[in-house]
Tab-separated table of C-alpha atoms in Angstrom:
chain	number	residue	atom	x	y	z
A	30	UNK	CA	-45.986	-65.065	77.363
A	31	UNK	CA	-47.453	-66.077	73.974
A	32	UNK	CA	-46.988	-63.668	71.536
A	33	UNK	CA	-50.155	-61.030	70.647
A	34	UNK	CA	-51.833	-62.570	67.917
A	35	UNK	CA	-52.799	-60.331	64.555
A	36	UNK	CA	-56.713	-60.804	65.575
A	37	UNK	CA	-55.778	-59.300	68.809
A	38	UNK	CA	-53.802	-56.841	67.566
A	39	UNK	CA	-56.818	-55.625	65.488
A	40	UNK	CA	-59.060	-55.410	68.541
A	41	UNK	CA	-56.551	-53.690	70.548
A	42	UNK	CA	-55.535	-51.206	67.692
A	43	UNK	CA	-59.413	-50.368	67.186
A	44	UNK	CA	-59.757	-49.696	71.176
A	45	UNK	CA	-56.563	-47.525	70.968
A	46	UNK	CA	-57.770	-45.567	68.119
A	47	UNK	CA	-61.191	-44.898	69.536
A	48	UNK	CA	-60.305	-44.015	73.151
A	49	UNK	CA	-56.633	-42.315	72.651
A	50	UNK	CA	-57.914	-38.773	72.316
A	51	UNK	CA	-61.416	-39.202	73.826
A	52	UNK	CA	-61.307	-38.344	77.512
A	53	UNK	CA	-62.116	-41.735	78.632
A	54	UNK	CA	-58.730	-43.354	79.005
A	55	UNK	CA	-57.001	-45.577	76.282
A	56	UNK	CA	-54.721	-47.025	78.678
A	57	UNK	CA	-57.777	-47.928	80.911
A	58	UNK	CA	-59.672	-49.384	77.901
A	59	UNK	CA	-56.591	-51.444	76.702
A	60	UNK	CA	-56.010	-52.959	80.060
A	61	UNK	CA	-59.822	-53.911	80.326
A	62	UNK	CA	-59.742	-55.380	76.817
A	63	UNK	CA	-56.482	-57.176	77.773
A	64	UNK	CA	-57.935	-58.446	80.637
A	65	UNK	CA	-61.150	-59.815	78.908
A	66	UNK	CA	-58.747	-61.514	76.389
A	67	UNK	CA	-56.854	-63.190	79.083
A	68	UNK	CA	-53.624	-60.926	78.165
A	69	UNK	CA	-51.504	-60.393	81.109
A	70	UNK	CA	-52.070	-56.478	81.617
A	71	UNK	CA	-48.213	-56.048	83.529
A	72	UNK	CA	-46.070	-57.993	80.817
A	73	UNK	CA	-43.403	-56.281	79.277
A	74	UNK	CA	-44.512	-56.996	75.795
A	75	UNK	CA	-48.173	-56.170	76.623
A	76	UNK	CA	-47.013	-52.625	78.131
A	77	UNK	CA	-44.519	-52.387	75.009
A	78	UNK	CA	-47.232	-53.313	72.329
A	79	UNK	CA	-49.632	-50.821	73.915
A	80	UNK	CA	-47.144	-47.838	73.773
A	81	UNK	CA	-46.115	-48.593	70.312
A	82	UNK	CA	-49.671	-48.696	68.621
A	83	UNK	CA	-50.234	-45.236	70.174
A	84	UNK	CA	-48.015	-44.102	67.467
A	85	UNK	CA	-50.732	-44.828	65.142
A	86	UNK	CA	-53.049	-42.641	66.817
A	87	UNK	CA	-50.161	-39.912	67.000
A	88	UNK	CA	-49.581	-40.393	63.122
A	89	UNK	CA	-53.425	-39.722	62.736
A	90	UNK	CA	-52.984	-36.395	64.485
A	91	UNK	CA	-50.143	-35.350	62.664
A	92	UNK	CA	-52.116	-36.076	59.461
A	93	UNK	CA	-55.199	-34.408	60.595
A	94	UNK	CA	-53.570	-31.190	61.627
A	95	UNK	CA	-50.580	-31.099	59.402
A	96	UNK	CA	-51.448	-27.616	58.267
A	97	UNK	CA	-51.379	-26.159	61.795
A	98	UNK	CA	-48.018	-28.275	62.711
A	99	UNK	CA	-46.477	-27.079	59.468
A	100	UNK	CA	-47.343	-23.429	60.216
A	101	UNK	CA	-46.169	-23.866	63.999
A	102	UNK	CA	-42.974	-25.720	63.005
A	103	UNK	CA	-42.149	-22.923	60.290
A	104	UNK	CA	-42.774	-20.370	62.763
A	105	UNK	CA	-40.296	-21.888	64.971
A	106	UNK	CA	-37.379	-22.301	62.532
A	107	UNK	CA	-38.099	-18.548	61.504
A	108	UNK	CA	-37.729	-17.686	64.952
A	109	UNK	CA	-34.578	-19.328	65.559
A	110	UNK	CA	-33.195	-17.324	62.730
A	111	UNK	CA	-34.688	-13.981	63.113
A	112	UNK	CA	-35.110	-12.167	66.237
A	113	UNK	CA	-38.259	-10.084	64.986
A	114	UNK	CA	-40.169	-13.487	64.474
A	115	UNK	CA	-39.927	-14.420	68.012
A	116	UNK	CA	-42.881	-12.496	69.030
A	117	UNK	CA	-45.082	-14.477	66.749
A	118	UNK	CA	-47.502	-16.665	68.851
A	119	UNK	CA	-46.659	-19.930	66.821
A	120	UNK	CA	-42.958	-19.466	67.531
A	121	UNK	CA	-43.773	-19.240	71.255
A	122	UNK	CA	-46.270	-22.167	71.229
A	123	UNK	CA	-43.701	-24.341	69.517
A	124	UNK	CA	-41.204	-23.785	72.770
A	125	UNK	CA	-44.508	-24.179	74.992
A	126	UNK	CA	-44.920	-27.694	73.817
A	127	UNK	CA	-41.436	-28.665	74.299
A	128	UNK	CA	-41.002	-27.208	77.742
A	129	UNK	CA	-44.686	-28.800	78.596
A	130	UNK	CA	-43.296	-32.199	77.709
A	131	UNK	CA	-40.442	-32.162	79.969
A	132	UNK	CA	-42.384	-32.893	83.335
A	133	UNK	CA	-44.050	-36.178	82.128
A	134	UNK	CA	-40.653	-37.387	80.558
A	135	UNK	CA	-38.751	-36.939	83.863
A	136	UNK	CA	-41.669	-38.648	85.827
A	137	UNK	CA	-42.147	-41.275	83.245
A	138	UNK	CA	-38.567	-42.495	83.319
A	139	UNK	CA	-38.143	-42.035	87.294
A	140	UNK	CA	-41.379	-43.890	88.034
A	141	UNK	CA	-41.090	-46.605	85.013
A	142	UNK	CA	-41.265	-49.416	87.560
A	143	UNK	CA	-44.073	-48.363	89.489
A	144	UNK	CA	-46.150	-47.606	86.185
A	145	UNK	CA	-45.525	-51.007	84.732
A	146	UNK	CA	-45.829	-52.709	88.066
A	147	UNK	CA	-48.075	-51.965	90.969
A	148	UNK	CA	-49.991	-48.822	89.081
A	149	UNK	CA	-50.900	-51.125	86.022
A	150	UNK	CA	-53.621	-52.742	88.092
A	151	UNK	CA	-56.920	-52.929	87.090
A	152	UNK	CA	-58.346	-51.966	90.372
A	153	UNK	CA	-56.366	-48.637	89.846
A	154	UNK	CA	-57.743	-48.218	86.346
A	155	UNK	CA	-61.376	-48.637	87.944
A	156	UNK	CA	-60.467	-45.975	90.575
A	157	UNK	CA	-59.145	-43.580	88.174
A	158	UNK	CA	-61.854	-43.639	85.848
A	159	UNK	CA	-64.323	-42.655	88.413
A	160	UNK	CA	-62.163	-40.028	90.420
A	161	UNK	CA	-61.269	-38.694	86.832
A	162	UNK	CA	-65.005	-38.338	85.829
A	163	UNK	CA	-65.698	-36.269	88.831
A	164	UNK	CA	-62.536	-34.150	87.849
A	165	UNK	CA	-63.895	-33.805	84.665
A	166	UNK	CA	-67.470	-32.932	85.601
A	167	UNK	CA	-66.354	-30.173	88.177
A	168	UNK	CA	-63.711	-28.652	85.396
A	169	UNK	CA	-66.637	-28.349	82.902
A	170	UNK	CA	-68.742	-26.631	85.360
A	171	UNK	CA	-66.232	-24.419	86.695
A	172	UNK	CA	-64.643	-23.294	83.463
A	173	UNK	CA	-66.126	-20.157	81.849
A	174	UNK	CA	-65.117	-21.157	78.130
A	175	UNK	CA	-64.278	-17.632	77.284
A	176	UNK	CA	-60.652	-18.198	75.963
A	177	UNK	CA	-59.789	-19.423	72.762
A	178	UNK	CA	-56.732	-20.883	71.016
A	179	UNK	CA	-54.688	-17.683	70.351
A	180	UNK	CA	-55.472	-16.794	74.065
A	181	UNK	CA	-53.292	-19.581	75.369
A	182	UNK	CA	-50.187	-18.712	77.164
A	183	UNK	CA	-47.014	-20.413	78.719
A	184	UNK	CA	-48.648	-21.018	82.068
A	185	UNK	CA	-51.316	-22.574	80.293
A	186	UNK	CA	-49.259	-24.914	78.388
A	187	UNK	CA	-47.021	-25.825	81.499
A	188	UNK	CA	-50.140	-26.822	83.715
A	189	UNK	CA	-51.889	-28.744	81.019
A	190	UNK	CA	-48.824	-30.422	80.030
A	191	UNK	CA	-47.915	-31.404	83.529
A	192	UNK	CA	-51.362	-32.590	84.092
A	193	UNK	CA	-50.441	-35.559	81.953
A	194	UNK	CA	-48.686	-36.986	84.504
A	195	UNK	CA	-51.951	-37.895	86.331
A	196	UNK	CA	-52.713	-40.392	83.364
A	197	UNK	CA	-49.251	-41.771	83.363
A	198	UNK	CA	-49.176	-42.428	86.829
A	199	UNK	CA	-52.933	-43.648	87.331
A	200	UNK	CA	-54.169	-45.375	84.339
A	201	UNK	CA	-57.628	-44.778	83.719
A	202	UNK	CA	-57.435	-41.197	84.686
A	203	UNK	CA	-56.972	-40.525	80.903
A	204	UNK	CA	-54.351	-38.078	79.321
A	205	UNK	CA	-56.883	-36.394	77.248
A	206	UNK	CA	-59.319	-35.955	80.208
A	207	UNK	CA	-56.629	-34.479	82.478
A	208	UNK	CA	-55.524	-32.226	79.838
A	209	UNK	CA	-59.202	-31.272	78.817
A	210	UNK	CA	-60.229	-30.929	82.438
A	211	UNK	CA	-57.220	-28.575	83.340
A	212	UNK	CA	-57.473	-26.289	80.188
A	213	UNK	CA	-61.249	-25.809	81.013
A	214	UNK	CA	-60.161	-24.850	84.578
A	215	UNK	CA	-57.953	-22.468	83.175
A	216	UNK	CA	-61.220	-21.026	81.351
A	217	UNK	CA	-60.419	-22.089	77.617
A	218	UNK	CA	-63.395	-23.087	75.607
A	219	UNK	CA	-63.948	-26.738	74.778
A	220	UNK	CA	-62.600	-26.534	71.438
A	221	UNK	CA	-59.399	-24.882	72.568
A	222	UNK	CA	-58.771	-27.243	75.270
A	223	UNK	CA	-59.358	-30.267	73.411
A	224	UNK	CA	-56.934	-28.968	70.426
A	225	UNK	CA	-54.468	-27.820	73.209
A	226	UNK	CA	-54.735	-31.688	74.412
A	227	UNK	CA	-53.863	-32.934	70.873
A	228	UNK	CA	-50.807	-30.796	70.372
A	229	UNK	CA	-49.319	-31.393	73.865
A	230	UNK	CA	-49.869	-35.160	73.362
A	231	UNK	CA	-47.648	-35.316	70.060
A	232	UNK	CA	-44.366	-35.247	71.483
A	233	UNK	CA	-45.133	-37.420	75.077
A	234	UNK	CA	-46.923	-40.250	73.093
A	235	UNK	CA	-44.619	-40.262	70.069
A	236	UNK	CA	-41.637	-40.570	72.372
A	237	UNK	CA	-43.026	-43.266	74.662
A	238	UNK	CA	-43.931	-45.437	71.525
A	239	UNK	CA	-40.221	-45.147	70.154
A	240	UNK	CA	-38.852	-45.805	73.639
A	241	UNK	CA	-41.109	-48.839	74.011
A	242	UNK	CA	-40.458	-50.281	70.561
A	243	UNK	CA	-37.190	-52.265	71.109
A	244	UNK	CA	-38.766	-53.779	74.373
A	245	UNK	CA	-42.070	-54.488	72.475
A	246	UNK	CA	-40.213	-56.483	69.680
A	247	UNK	CA	-37.910	-58.296	72.041
A	248	UNK	CA	-40.374	-59.736	74.710
A	249	UNK	CA	-42.885	-61.342	72.671
A	250	UNK	CA	-44.976	-58.735	70.710
A	251	UNK	CA	-44.162	-59.670	66.994
A	252	UNK	CA	-43.445	-57.316	64.253
A	253	UNK	CA	-46.651	-58.419	62.293
A	254	UNK	CA	-49.175	-57.612	65.106
A	255	UNK	CA	-47.373	-54.383	66.144
A	256	UNK	CA	-47.801	-53.249	62.355
A	257	UNK	CA	-51.260	-54.286	62.276
A	258	UNK	CA	-52.398	-52.664	65.566
A	259	UNK	CA	-50.555	-49.338	64.532
A	260	UNK	CA	-52.170	-49.291	61.263
A	261	UNK	CA	-55.860	-49.950	62.638
A	262	UNK	CA	-55.116	-47.391	65.703
A	263	UNK	CA	-54.135	-44.715	62.859
A	264	UNK	CA	-57.404	-45.391	60.845
A	265	UNK	CA	-59.931	-45.488	63.718
A	266	UNK	CA	-58.093	-42.642	65.295
A	267	UNK	CA	-58.086	-40.205	62.499
A	268	UNK	CA	-62.092	-40.697	62.613
A	269	UNK	CA	-62.391	-40.292	66.324
A	270	UNK	CA	-60.476	-37.028	66.117
A	271	UNK	CA	-62.981	-35.691	63.428
A	272	UNK	CA	-65.816	-36.653	65.398
A	273	UNK	CA	-64.459	-35.198	68.814
A	274	UNK	CA	-63.699	-31.816	67.465
A	275	UNK	CA	-67.465	-31.511	66.049
A	276	UNK	CA	-68.890	-32.968	69.155
A	277	UNK	CA	-67.117	-30.665	71.753
A	278	UNK	CA	-67.952	-27.483	69.394
A	279	UNK	CA	-71.960	-28.010	70.552
A	280	UNK	CA	-71.819	-30.410	73.565
A	281	UNK	CA	-70.479	-30.474	77.167
A	282	UNK	CA	-68.380	-33.496	78.608
A	283	UNK	CA	-71.112	-34.932	80.456
A	284	UNK	CA	-71.431	-37.723	78.128
A	285	UNK	CA	-68.151	-38.829	78.875
A	286	UNK	CA	-68.386	-38.379	82.621
A	287	UNK	CA	-71.298	-40.621	82.585
A	288	UNK	CA	-69.608	-43.121	80.501
A	289	UNK	CA	-66.676	-43.098	82.611
A	290	UNK	CA	-68.707	-43.793	85.720
A	291	UNK	CA	-70.437	-46.745	84.142
A	292	UNK	CA	-67.279	-48.387	83.110
A	293	UNK	CA	-65.472	-47.721	86.225
A	294	UNK	CA	-68.355	-49.267	88.380
A	295	UNK	CA	-68.757	-52.381	86.097
A	296	UNK	CA	-64.872	-52.725	86.151
A	297	UNK	CA	-65.101	-52.926	89.916
A	298	UNK	CA	-67.842	-55.333	89.573
A	299	UNK	CA	-65.942	-57.711	87.224
A	300	UNK	CA	-63.023	-57.546	89.289
A	301	UNK	CA	-65.004	-58.285	92.623
A	302	UNK	CA	-66.468	-61.137	90.912
A	303	UNK	CA	-63.447	-62.615	89.789
A	304	UNK	CA	-64.458	-62.236	86.207
A	305	UNK	CA	-61.137	-60.314	85.435
A	306	UNK	CA	-57.832	-60.905	87.186
A	307	UNK	CA	-56.449	-57.559	88.402
C-alpha cells in the first residue's frame, strides 16, 4: 500500500483523540474515516497505525489522571512491602486492573487473525454501532447509579474489564461503550463508570500500541505520520476526557445512543449504495 500521509495522519489522529474515550467506538470511526479516504481498512499497516496512535490517547489519560495513578501505584508498591497496606483500596484496585486486563490480552492474541481479517469489515462496524447503542441505552435505564468509585470491587473490575472483549471482536461496539455499559448495569454512577473505563483501558490499549509498533513501521506506516498522528491524538484526547467527565456528571448517555444509531444506519446506507468499500 501507499504509506499513510502526514495529512491523513492528522485527520486520523484527531478522530482517534475525539472518539477513543467517548462511547461511540474509536475503531469504528477510524475505519469509516479510512474508508472515506480510500485507505484499505484491513491492511496490516493501517491496523498497526490505528493501534499505535491510540498510545497518544492513552498518554492523555496518564497525564490527566497523573495524581490518581501516582496514588494507586504508590499504594501498590507499599502493599508489596507491607502486609498492613494490602487492605488499602488503592492497593487492591491496582491488582484488579492487572487481573482485569488478562482476558482481553488472551482473546486478542488468540483471535488476532479474525480481528484483523473478517471482523475488520465496515459491515461489522455498522452492526456493532447499532447493537452497542441498544446495550448502552438499556444499561443506562437499568442502572441505579447508586455506587461510587470507592464502592468498586474485584467482581466489578473483572466484569467491566472482560467486557472490552466485545469491542475487540466487534469494532464499532466501542471499548468505552462496553465498559461503561457494564459498569452501569452493576449500578455504578455515571462518573464512576467513566473513570473505571479510563483506568481499565490504560494497560490494554498501551499494550496494543506497543505490540503493533514494529508491524506498523515495517509495513508502510512511516515514522513521521505515526509521530504526528500520535501527537494529535494526545492533544485532542486530553480535551475530550475533560469534556466527557463534566458531561456525564449532569447528563445521561442518550445523546451517544442516538449518535451511534444515526452513524450506524448511515454507514449501512453508504455501504449498500457502494459509496464505501467494506
